[in-house]
Amino acid sequence: VDLDAFYASVEQADRPELHGKAVIVGALPGHRGVVSACSYEARAYGVRSAMPISHAYRLCPSGVYLPVRMHRYIEVSGTVMDILRDLAPVFRQISVDEAALDLTGTERLLGDPVELAASAKKKVREATGLTISVGIGPNRYLAKLTSERCKPDGLLRVREADAAAFVAGLPLDRLWGVGEKTVTRLHEVGISSVRDIVAMPEARLFSLMGKGCGSFLAHAARGQDPGIHGVASPAEPSSHSISGESTFERDTADAEVIRLLVLELAQELAGRLIRERVTSGTVSLKLRLDDFTTYTARRSLGRAVTSGGEIAEVAMQLLKRRWDGRTPVRLVGVGLADVTPADAWVQGELLEDSRTKSRKVEEAVARLRQRHEDLPITRASLLRDPRRRRV
DNA sequence: TCTGGGGTCCTAGGACCC
DNA sequence: TCTGGGGTCCTAGGACCC
């Protein structure tokens, strides 16, 4: 189940005067950034997601350009997901605008999947004014391709017997998981269609594309589930990562501006750790220079990070290894990997008494913020520097 | 003409251990 | 002069998706 042109559709639902207009949600013209989502009216001008906003503006200067209101989209998404969750015993939210329902063996209980999908579309429209596209297939991968094929406001079922033929009719780049690089590589080895993949002996495909990629392609091209994202495993991942990054409005080589951004990003991550009751022992830094070359560096601490100050300190050490102090910097990011539930690290914390003080301060700040949402409380160093202007 | 931000998964090489 | 095999952990980068 896919929400159509999600962010743009939410804006249109919230402001009826935008219906029928080219709505482009993302960066605002004149600033650095890309299109996050756009209405179908905007697509008629050639505007697409992920396109630089300057390019979109040239194609469609008459469009309505709106900033991303993520909180609102999450709120609407929650309403939709609650509706979908009630429809089937096995529900999985994939992203803010996407979910999968497993209807295997439910026909006797829930009725025909197509009717169920139609009723889902009706319920979502009545509750939110939004349209969804529903693809039904013999596995999740095919259902995904099907929903892509029928959007917007679509409903399409492809049965097992028709799966291979359906996939064979798609251009290579419409296979989920096959992007620009893979298409280029496939062309290099003489493959220009899904049928070419099916026709190639698997051993040859594996040797040309590598085992992982080759196996993925062999399954996908036949309409079989290639097994991405652990389709069969209901268990939630025990570890993941969180990060924050920001592009400067203008590239900068000012070390103090960069340091303050690192500190701010680290502070935001520390706040998330506390709010989400998780922790991490691995800090990462991302650096993008003016020519777009991008470095990442990370360090495992062997224990849990204890404060935003500490995250920033490690990130700065990583930065110093990567930046010569002169080259203009475009983007800085700070991240945490191996994020796990907070109780997993309690042992380590007990041994790190000297670090718990700053952690306690940050936890107190987080509690204050929870009670008083708009409380402008932050580190003094993040308050006073007027150079800290960024996107 | 420029190219966001937040993620996931995979690969490959080096260090280190038995 | 020639230096195995298997395993784990860590790091960096790449591809892809929403």
PDB file of N, CA, C and O (backbone and C1' of nucleotides) in Angstrom, chain A residues 95 97 144 176-177 179 182 298 300, chain C residues 10-18:
ATOM      1  N   SER A  95       7.592   2.592   5.533  1.00  0.00           N
ATOM      2  CA  SER A  95       8.117   3.957   5.614  1.00  0.00           C
ATOM      3  C   SER A  95       6.942   4.856   5.963  1.00  0.00           C
ATOM      4  O   SER A  95       5.849   4.371   6.253  1.00  0.00           O
ATOM      5  N   ASP A  97       5.105   6.512   4.139  1.00  0.00           N
ATOM      6  CA  ASP A  97       3.991   6.485   3.174  1.00  0.00           C
ATOM      7  C   ASP A  97       3.769   5.112   2.553  1.00  0.00           C
ATOM      8  O   ASP A  97       3.224   4.999   1.465  1.00  0.00           O
ATOM      9  N   LYS A 144       4.764  -4.847  -4.369  1.00  0.00           N
ATOM     10  CA  LYS A 144       5.380  -3.529  -4.461  1.00  0.00           C
ATOM     11  C   LYS A 144       5.441  -3.058  -5.921  1.00  0.00           C
ATOM     12  O   LYS A 144       5.066  -1.932  -6.243  1.00  0.00           O
ATOM     13  N   TRP A 176      12.359  -2.797  -8.374  1.00  0.00           N
ATOM     14  CA  TRP A 176      12.759  -2.215  -7.106  1.00  0.00           C
ATOM     15  C   TRP A 176      14.125  -2.784  -6.723  1.00  0.00           C
ATOM     16  O   TRP A 176      14.344  -4.007  -6.791  1.00  0.00           O
ATOM     17  N   GLY A 177      15.055  -1.929  -6.364  1.00  0.00           N
ATOM     18  CA  GLY A 177      16.391  -2.384  -5.999  1.00  0.00           C
ATOM     19  C   GLY A 177      17.387  -2.300  -7.150  1.00  0.00           C
ATOM     20  O   GLY A 177      18.569  -2.538  -6.970  1.00  0.00           O
ATOM     21  N   GLY A 179      18.934   0.324  -9.534  1.00  0.00           N
ATOM     22  CA  GLY A 179      19.078   1.765  -9.746  1.00  0.00           C
ATOM     23  C   GLY A 179      19.946   2.055 -10.954  1.00  0.00           C
ATOM     24  O   GLY A 179      20.254   1.189 -11.766  1.00  0.00           O
ATOM     25  N   THR A 182      23.283  -0.017 -11.460  1.00  0.00           N
ATOM     26  CA  THR A 182      23.071  -1.411 -11.854  1.00  0.00           C
ATOM     27  C   THR A 182      22.595  -1.486 -13.298  1.00  0.00           C
ATOM     28  O   THR A 182      23.032  -2.373 -14.054  1.00  0.00           O
ATOM     29  N   ARG A 298      34.222   6.590  11.220  1.00  0.00           N
ATOM     30  CA  ARG A 298      33.486   6.185  12.423  1.00  0.00           C
ATOM     31  C   ARG A 298      34.436   5.583  13.441  1.00  0.00           C
ATOM     32  O   ARG A 298      35.531   5.137  13.112  1.00  0.00           O
ATOM     33  N   SER A 300      34.286   3.082  17.042  1.00  0.00           N
ATOM     34  CA  SER A 300      33.585   2.352  18.098  1.00  0.00           C
ATOM     35  C   SER A 300      34.278   2.629  19.414  1.00  0.00           C
ATOM     36  O   SER A 300      35.504   2.539  19.505  1.00  0.00           O
TER      37      SER A 300
ATOM     38  P    DC C  10      33.658  -4.253  17.242  1.00  0.00           P
ATOM     39  O5'  DC C  10      34.471  -3.419  16.167  1.00  0.00           O
ATOM     40  C5'  DC C  10      35.881  -3.222  16.341  1.00  0.00           C
ATOM     41  C4'  DC C  10      36.421  -2.573  15.095  1.00  0.00           C
ATOM     42  C3'  DC C  10      35.555  -1.410  14.601  1.00  0.00           C
ATOM     43  O3'  DC C  10      36.289  -0.199  14.679  1.00  0.00           O
ATOM     44  C1'  DC C  10      36.145  -2.888  12.816  1.00  0.00           C
ATOM     45  P    DT C  11      35.553   1.147  14.320  1.00  0.00           P
ATOM     46  O5'  DT C  11      35.954   1.357  12.796  1.00  0.00           O
ATOM     47  C5'  DT C  11      37.326   1.327  12.412  1.00  0.00           C
ATOM     48  C4'  DT C  11      37.422   1.445  10.906  1.00  0.00           C
ATOM     49  C3'  DT C  11      36.576   2.582  10.333  1.00  0.00           C
ATOM     50  O3'  DT C  11      37.423   3.478   9.630  1.00  0.00           O
ATOM     51  C1'  DT C  11      36.183   0.546   9.154  1.00  0.00           C
ATOM     52  P    DA C  12      36.844   4.784   9.005  1.00  0.00           P
ATOM     53  O5'  DA C  12      36.573   4.358   7.498  1.00  0.00           O
ATOM     54  C5'  DA C  12      37.662   3.912   6.687  1.00  0.00           C
ATOM     55  C4'  DA C  12      37.177   3.735   5.274  1.00  0.00           C
ATOM     56  C3'  DA C  12      36.276   4.884   4.789  1.00  0.00           C
ATOM     57  O3'  DA C  12      36.763   5.329   3.540  1.00  0.00           O
ATOM     58  C1'  DA C  12      35.149   2.786   4.564  1.00  0.00           C
ATOM     59  P    DG C  13      35.986   6.456   2.742  1.00  0.00           P
ATOM     60  O5'  DG C  13      35.154   5.597   1.698  1.00  0.00           O
ATOM     61  C5'  DG C  13      35.794   4.519   1.003  1.00  0.00           C
ATOM     62  C4'  DG C  13      34.758   3.780   0.209  1.00  0.00           C
ATOM     63  C3'  DG C  13      33.766   4.685  -0.520  1.00  0.00           C
ATOM     64  O3'  DG C  13      33.716   4.288  -1.875  1.00  0.00           O
ATOM     65  C1'  DG C  13      32.626   3.017   0.706  1.00  0.00           C
ATOM     66  P    DG C  14      32.902   5.156  -2.940  1.00  0.00           P
ATOM     67  O5'  DG C  14      31.788   4.117  -3.402  1.00  0.00           O
ATOM     68  C5'  DG C  14      32.112   2.733  -3.477  1.00  0.00           C
ATOM     69  C4'  DG C  14      30.850   1.957  -3.736  1.00  0.00           C
ATOM     70  C3'  DG C  14      29.801   2.726  -4.530  1.00  0.00           C
ATOM     71  O3'  DG C  14      29.263   1.863  -5.512  1.00  0.00           O
ATOM     72  C1'  DG C  14      28.877   1.984  -2.487  1.00  0.00           C
ATOM     73  P    DA C  15      28.414   2.481  -6.725  1.00  0.00           P
ATOM     74  O5'  DA C  15      26.952   1.936  -6.426  1.00  0.00           O
ATOM     75  C5'  DA C  15      26.755   0.531  -6.297  1.00  0.00           C
ATOM     76  C4'  DA C  15      25.368   0.309  -5.780  1.00  0.00           C
ATOM     77  C3'  DA C  15      24.319   1.223  -6.435  1.00  0.00           C
ATOM     78  O3'  DA C  15      23.356   0.423  -7.101  1.00  0.00           O
ATOM     79  C1'  DA C  15      24.119   1.205  -4.043  1.00  0.00           C
ATOM     80  P    DC C  16      22.196   1.093  -7.949  1.00  0.00           P
ATOM     81  O5'  DC C  16      21.048   1.212  -6.859  1.00  0.00           O
ATOM     82  C5'  DC C  16      20.654   0.044  -6.130  1.00  0.00           C
ATOM     83  C4'  DC C  16      19.754   0.451  -5.000  1.00  0.00           C
ATOM     84  C3'  DC C  16      18.667   1.438  -5.410  1.00  0.00           C
ATOM     85  O3'  DC C  16      17.441   0.740  -5.569  1.00  0.00           O
ATOM     86  C1'  DC C  16      19.620   1.918  -3.245  1.00  0.00           C
ATOM     87  P    DC C  17      16.146   1.517  -6.063  1.00  0.00           P
ATOM     88  O5'  DC C  17      15.470   1.953  -4.693  1.00  0.00           O
ATOM     89  C5'  DC C  17      15.244   0.960  -3.685  1.00  0.00           C
ATOM     90  C4'  DC C  17      14.621   1.619  -2.482  1.00  0.00           C
ATOM     91  C3'  DC C  17      13.589   2.669  -2.871  1.00  0.00           C
ATOM     92  O3'  DC C  17      12.326   2.396  -2.298  1.00  0.00           O
ATOM     93  C1'  DC C  17      15.155   3.544  -1.290  1.00  0.00           C
ATOM     94  P    DC C  18      11.074   3.239  -2.814  1.00  0.00           P
ATOM     95  O5'  DC C  18      10.886   4.268  -1.619  1.00  0.00           O
ATOM     96  C5'  DC C  18      10.606   3.765  -0.305  1.00  0.00           C
ATOM     97  C4'  DC C  18      10.471   4.940   0.625  1.00  0.00           C
ATOM     98  C3'  DC C  18       9.493   6.001   0.121  1.00  0.00           C
ATOM     99  O3'  DC C  18       8.654   6.403   1.185  1.00  0.00           O
ATOM    100  C1'  DC C  18      11.617   6.996   0.537  1.00  0.00           C
TER     101       DC C  18
END
